[in-house]
C-alpha positions as a printed NumPy array, in Angstrom:
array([[ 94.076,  94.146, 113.942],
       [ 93.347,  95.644, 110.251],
       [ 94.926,  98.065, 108.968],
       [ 91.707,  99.325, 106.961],
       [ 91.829, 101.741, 104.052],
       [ 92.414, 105.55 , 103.991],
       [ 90.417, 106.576, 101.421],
       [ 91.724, 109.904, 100.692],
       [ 95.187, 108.701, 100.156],
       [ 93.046, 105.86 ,  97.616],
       [ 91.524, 108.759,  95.629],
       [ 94.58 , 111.037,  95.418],
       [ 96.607, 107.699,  94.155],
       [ 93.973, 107.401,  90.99 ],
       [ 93.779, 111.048,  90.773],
       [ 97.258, 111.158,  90.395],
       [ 98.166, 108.64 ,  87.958],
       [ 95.053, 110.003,  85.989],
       [ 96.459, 113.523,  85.805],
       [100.347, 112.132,  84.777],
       [ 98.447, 110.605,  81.726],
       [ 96.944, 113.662,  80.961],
       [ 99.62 , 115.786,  81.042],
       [101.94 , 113.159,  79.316],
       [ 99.468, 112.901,  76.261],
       [ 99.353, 117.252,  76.929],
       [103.607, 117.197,  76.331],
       [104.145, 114.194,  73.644],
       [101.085, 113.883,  71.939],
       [101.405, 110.061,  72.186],
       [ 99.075, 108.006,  74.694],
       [101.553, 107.092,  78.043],
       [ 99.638, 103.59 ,  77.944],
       [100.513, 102.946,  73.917],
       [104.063, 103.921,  74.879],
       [104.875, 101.555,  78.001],
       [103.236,  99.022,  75.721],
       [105.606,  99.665,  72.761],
       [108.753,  99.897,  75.066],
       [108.045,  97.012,  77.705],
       [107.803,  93.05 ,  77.363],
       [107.185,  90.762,  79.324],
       [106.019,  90.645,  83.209],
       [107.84 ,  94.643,  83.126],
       [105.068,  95.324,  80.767],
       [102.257,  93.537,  82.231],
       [103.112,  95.15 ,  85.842],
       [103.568,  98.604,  84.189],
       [100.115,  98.302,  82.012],
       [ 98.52 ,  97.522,  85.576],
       [ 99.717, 100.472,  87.191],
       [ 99.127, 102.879,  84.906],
       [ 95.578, 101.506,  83.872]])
């Protein structure tokens, strides 16, 4: 059987991550993205560029 997709929990996922960006840039002034990249090597930073991308 297939498990399938539930969409709703999809959207608020992106929504989500989309909104902690925001409001990161809104509290630092610095782009979340720029930081991870800055702080991270490696696989770490390849895994954490993917999920916040």
């Amino acid at each position: 059987a297939r498990l399938g997709t539930n969409d709703s929990t999809l959207i608020r996922v992106i929504v989500t991550r989309s909104e902690i960006k925001e409001r990161y840039q809104q509290m630092y002034k610095r782009s979340l993205t720029q930081d991870v990249s800055g702080d991270t090597s490696g696989d770490y930073k390849r895994i954490l560029l993917s999920i916040i991308k």
